[in-house]
Amino acid sequence: VVGLTLFAASSAMAATADDLIIEKVRRVVEEVRIASFPQLRNTEIEIKLFDSPSDYFQTRFTFTSFFFVLRLRCLLLVNRKVFADGVPEDGLQAVIAHELGHALYYKSRNRLKLIGLVRLVGKGFTARFERATDMETITRDYAEGLKSYRRWLYARIPANKLVEKKRNY
């Protein structure tokens, strides 16, 4: 019984920590959306956590909304270590702007064109896609934050992922 109680307590603490991360990210998403992405005002962006040694943020549209819902919903995946690893504030805002750039891309294309994203499995297309999103982010005045985020990221990821990250971003 004591073991179950400790397990339940640690599960509740983990859920609370996860909720705090999601809430902190949601606040930044809303700040950046209001300041720089008014086109996404009515876009639903769900935030979920994930674990990865080399990725901290990912954005995609949800499978169910692509096939079954009129409005496309976006999913922002956030590495639960992002705050524990000390992401710089300007870098966080910039990478959120980058991810919202992906959401804007998804929202502004019809679904047939979005099927073309299957090309993201190729290195060349991925690099062009990510760089175009970076350029969109830079035009919205997040260049210094992107630099800050890249320096922070490159210092934390495994060496075997560094070449890929530098190629794509």
mmCIF file of N, CA and C in Angstrom, residues 63-119:
data_model
loop_
_atom_site.group_PDB
_atom_site.id
_atom_site.type_symbol
_atom_site.label_atom_id
_atom_site.label_comp_id
_atom_site.label_asym_id
_atom_site.label_seq_id
_atom_site.Cartn_x
_atom_site.Cartn_y
_atom_site.Cartn_z
ATOM 1 N N PHE A 63 -3.809 14.638 -37.318
ATOM 2 C CA PHE A 63 -4.284 13.667 -38.302
ATOM 3 C C PHE A 63 -5.808 13.736 -38.425
ATOM 4 N N THR A 64 -6.485 13.755 -37.282
ATOM 5 C CA THR A 64 -7.950 13.739 -37.316
ATOM 6 C C THR A 64 -8.510 15.003 -37.957
ATOM 7 N N SER A 65 -7.884 16.156 -37.679
ATOM 8 C CA SER A 65 -8.411 17.383 -38.278
ATOM 9 C C SER A 65 -8.120 17.432 -39.772
ATOM 10 N N PHE A 66 -7.043 16.802 -40.216
ATOM 11 C CA PHE A 66 -6.725 16.783 -41.636
ATOM 12 C C PHE A 66 -7.808 16.039 -42.412
ATOM 13 N N PHE A 67 -8.273 14.917 -41.850
ATOM 14 C CA PHE A 67 -9.223 14.072 -42.569
ATOM 15 C C PHE A 67 -10.683 14.281 -42.198
ATOM 16 N N PHE A 68 -10.949 14.721 -40.970
ATOM 17 C CA PHE A 68 -12.327 14.660 -40.494
ATOM 18 C C PHE A 68 -12.937 15.980 -40.026
ATOM 19 N N VAL A 69 -12.180 17.061 -40.000
ATOM 20 C CA VAL A 69 -12.692 18.314 -39.453
ATOM 21 C C VAL A 69 -12.474 19.421 -40.487
ATOM 22 N N LEU A 70 -13.402 20.334 -40.539
ATOM 23 C CA LEU A 70 -13.302 21.431 -41.490
ATOM 24 C C LEU A 70 -12.079 22.304 -41.217
ATOM 25 N N ARG A 71 -11.854 22.655 -39.962
ATOM 26 C CA ARG A 71 -10.725 23.499 -39.576
ATOM 27 C C ARG A 71 -9.531 22.651 -39.172
ATOM 28 N N LEU A 72 -8.384 22.944 -39.752
ATOM 29 C CA LEU A 72 -7.158 22.231 -39.423
ATOM 30 C C LEU A 72 -6.677 22.669 -38.036
ATOM 31 N N ARG A 73 -6.383 21.702 -37.181
ATOM 32 C CA ARG A 73 -5.845 21.989 -35.851
ATOM 33 C C ARG A 73 -4.359 21.670 -35.849
ATOM 34 N N CYS A 74 -3.599 22.456 -35.100
ATOM 35 C CA CYS A 74 -2.158 22.246 -35.019
ATOM 36 C C CYS A 74 -1.777 21.691 -33.662
ATOM 37 N N LEU A 75 -0.710 20.924 -33.681
ATOM 38 C CA LEU A 75 -0.177 20.307 -32.477
ATOM 39 C C LEU A 75 1.251 20.785 -32.312
ATOM 40 N N LEU A 76 1.550 21.427 -31.200
ATOM 41 C CA LEU A 76 2.894 21.859 -30.864
ATOM 42 C C LEU A 76 3.437 20.884 -29.834
ATOM 43 N N LEU A 77 4.480 20.173 -30.217
ATOM 44 C CA LEU A 77 5.132 19.230 -29.318
ATOM 45 C C LEU A 77 6.328 19.918 -28.677
ATOM 46 N N VAL A 78 6.440 19.784 -27.360
ATOM 47 C CA VAL A 78 7.485 20.455 -26.596
ATOM 48 C C VAL A 78 8.221 19.422 -25.754
ATOM 49 N N ASN A 79 9.539 19.447 -25.848
ATOM 50 C CA ASN A 79 10.359 18.557 -25.033
ATOM 51 C C ASN A 79 10.221 18.973 -23.573
ATOM 52 N N ARG A 80 9.903 18.032 -22.715
ATOM 53 C CA ARG A 80 9.657 18.379 -21.315
ATOM 54 C C ARG A 80 10.928 18.859 -20.610
ATOM 55 N N LYS A 81 12.113 18.712 -21.229
ATOM 56 C CA LYS A 81 13.363 19.190 -20.616
ATOM 57 C C LYS A 81 13.677 20.640 -20.970
ATOM 58 N N VAL A 82 12.869 21.287 -21.796
ATOM 59 C CA VAL A 82 13.239 22.588 -22.344
ATOM 60 C C VAL A 82 13.540 23.625 -21.259
ATOM 61 N N PHE A 83 12.771 23.696 -20.212
ATOM 62 C CA PHE A 83 13.024 24.687 -19.168
ATOM 63 C C PHE A 83 14.092 24.212 -18.200
ATOM 64 N N ALA A 84 14.146 22.926 -17.945
ATOM 65 C CA ALA A 84 15.192 22.375 -17.084
ATOM 66 C C ALA A 84 16.566 22.591 -17.710
ATOM 67 N N ASP A 85 16.624 22.603 -19.038
ATOM 68 C CA ASP A 85 17.884 22.825 -19.740
ATOM 69 C C ASP A 85 18.184 24.307 -19.937
ATOM 70 N N GLY A 86 17.322 25.180 -19.419
ATOM 71 C CA GLY A 86 17.606 26.613 -19.388
ATOM 72 C C GLY A 86 17.501 27.348 -20.707
ATOM 73 N N VAL A 87 16.466 27.080 -21.483
ATOM 74 C CA VAL A 87 16.290 27.778 -22.757
ATOM 75 C C VAL A 87 16.251 29.290 -22.525
ATOM 76 N N PRO A 88 17.013 30.076 -23.310
ATOM 77 C CA PRO A 88 16.964 31.537 -23.140
ATOM 78 C C PRO A 88 15.599 32.084 -23.561
ATOM 79 N N GLU A 89 15.144 33.101 -22.874
ATOM 80 C CA GLU A 89 13.805 33.651 -23.121
ATOM 81 C C GLU A 89 13.632 34.147 -24.555
ATOM 82 N N ASP A 90 14.621 34.884 -25.080
ATOM 83 C CA ASP A 90 14.489 35.370 -26.456
ATOM 84 C C ASP A 90 14.529 34.209 -27.443
ATOM 85 N N GLY A 91 15.295 33.170 -27.123
ATOM 86 C CA GLY A 91 15.337 31.978 -27.962
ATOM 87 C C GLY A 91 14.013 31.236 -27.940
ATOM 88 N N LEU A 92 13.389 31.166 -26.764
ATOM 89 C CA LEU A 92 12.086 30.509 -26.640
ATOM 90 C C LEU A 92 11.043 31.240 -27.485
ATOM 91 N N GLN A 93 11.011 32.554 -27.388
ATOM 92 C CA GLN A 93 10.050 33.321 -28.188
ATOM 93 C C GLN A 93 10.295 33.112 -29.677
ATOM 94 N N ALA A 94 11.573 33.091 -30.076
ATOM 95 C CA ALA A 94 11.903 32.931 -31.494
ATOM 96 C C ALA A 94 11.539 31.551 -32.008
ATOM 97 N N VAL A 95 11.820 30.516 -31.224
ATOM 98 C CA VAL A 95 11.499 29.169 -31.710
ATOM 99 C C VAL A 95 9.980 28.961 -31.718
ATOM 100 N N ILE A 96 9.280 29.574 -30.789
ATOM 101 C CA ILE A 96 7.812 29.529 -30.837
ATOM 102 C C ILE A 96 7.331 30.257 -32.101
ATOM 103 N N ALA A 97 7.943 31.390 -32.444
ATOM 104 C CA ALA A 97 7.585 32.086 -33.683
ATOM 105 C C ALA A 97 7.869 31.192 -34.887
ATOM 106 N N HIS A 98 8.981 30.474 -34.863
ATOM 107 C CA HIS A 98 9.304 29.526 -35.942
ATOM 108 C C HIS A 98 8.203 28.458 -36.046
ATOM 109 N N GLU A 99 7.820 27.907 -34.923
ATOM 110 C CA GLU A 99 6.787 26.866 -34.923
ATOM 111 C C GLU A 99 5.437 27.429 -35.369
ATOM 112 N N LEU A 100 5.127 28.653 -34.976
ATOM 113 C CA LEU A 100 3.896 29.279 -35.457
ATOM 114 C C LEU A 100 3.983 29.554 -36.958
ATOM 115 N N GLY A 101 5.191 29.760 -37.456
ATOM 116 C CA GLY A 101 5.384 29.880 -38.899
ATOM 117 C C GLY A 101 4.971 28.600 -39.612
ATOM 118 N N HIS A 102 5.298 27.456 -39.015
ATOM 119 C CA HIS A 102 4.833 26.180 -39.577
ATOM 120 C C HIS A 102 3.310 26.117 -39.544
ATOM 121 N N ALA A 103 2.722 26.516 -38.419
ATOM 122 C CA ALA A 103 1.258 26.487 -38.296
ATOM 123 C C ALA A 103 0.616 27.385 -39.358
ATOM 124 N N LEU A 104 1.199 28.551 -39.595
ATOM 125 C CA LEU A 104 0.681 29.449 -40.618
ATOM 126 C C LEU A 104 0.783 28.808 -42.004
ATOM 127 N N TYR A 105 1.874 28.143 -42.270
ATOM 128 C CA TYR A 105 2.044 27.429 -43.542
ATOM 129 C C TYR A 105 0.931 26.395 -43.705
ATOM 130 N N TYR A 106 0.711 25.592 -42.667
ATOM 131 C CA TYR A 106 -0.325 24.548 -42.747
ATOM 132 C C TYR A 106 -1.701 25.169 -42.976
ATOM 133 N N LYS A 107 -1.965 26.257 -42.266
ATOM 134 C CA LYS A 107 -3.276 26.894 -42.362
ATOM 135 C C LYS A 107 -3.504 27.524 -43.738
ATOM 136 N N SER A 108 -2.439 28.009 -44.362
ATOM 137 C CA SER A 108 -2.600 28.752 -45.609
ATOM 138 C C SER A 108 -2.556 27.880 -46.864
ATOM 139 N N ARG A 109 -2.384 26.584 -46.712
ATOM 140 C CA ARG A 109 -2.342 25.672 -47.862
ATOM 141 C C ARG A 109 -3.587 24.790 -47.856
ATOM 142 N N ASN A 110 -4.001 24.406 -49.055
ATOM 143 C CA ASN A 110 -5.112 23.454 -49.083
ATOM 144 C C ASN A 110 -4.564 22.061 -48.765
ATOM 145 N N ARG A 111 -5.434 21.173 -48.452
ATOM 146 C CA ARG A 111 -5.011 19.854 -47.962
ATOM 147 C C ARG A 111 -4.268 19.039 -49.012
ATOM 148 N N LEU A 112 -4.613 19.209 -50.272
ATOM 149 C CA LEU A 112 -3.876 18.491 -51.317
ATOM 150 C C LEU A 112 -2.412 18.921 -51.347
ATOM 151 N N LYS A 113 -2.176 20.210 -51.186
ATOM 152 C CA LYS A 113 -0.792 20.686 -51.155
ATOM 153 C C LYS A 113 -0.070 20.206 -49.901
ATOM 154 N N LEU A 114 -0.793 20.073 -48.801
ATOM 155 C CA LEU A 114 -0.161 19.604 -47.568
ATOM 156 C C LEU A 114 0.308 18.151 -47.691
ATOM 157 N N ILE A 115 -0.342 17.391 -48.545
ATOM 158 C CA ILE A 115 0.105 16.013 -48.765
ATOM 159 C C ILE A 115 1.545 16.017 -49.289
ATOM 160 N N GLY A 116 1.922 17.069 -49.999
ATOM 161 C CA GLY A 116 3.286 17.193 -50.508
ATOM 162 C C GLY A 116 4.340 17.248 -49.416
ATOM 163 N N LEU A 117 3.928 17.471 -48.175
ATOM 164 C CA LEU A 117 4.890 17.489 -47.074
ATOM 165 C C LEU A 117 5.513 16.120 -46.829
ATOM 166 N N VAL A 118 4.999 15.104 -47.483
ATOM 167 C CA VAL A 118 5.621 13.787 -47.378
ATOM 168 C C VAL A 118 7.086 13.885 -47.819
ATOM 169 N N ARG A 119 7.405 14.906 -48.614
ATOM 170 C CA ARG A 119 8.788 15.107 -49.053
ATOM 171 C C ARG A 119 9.718 15.461 -47.905
#
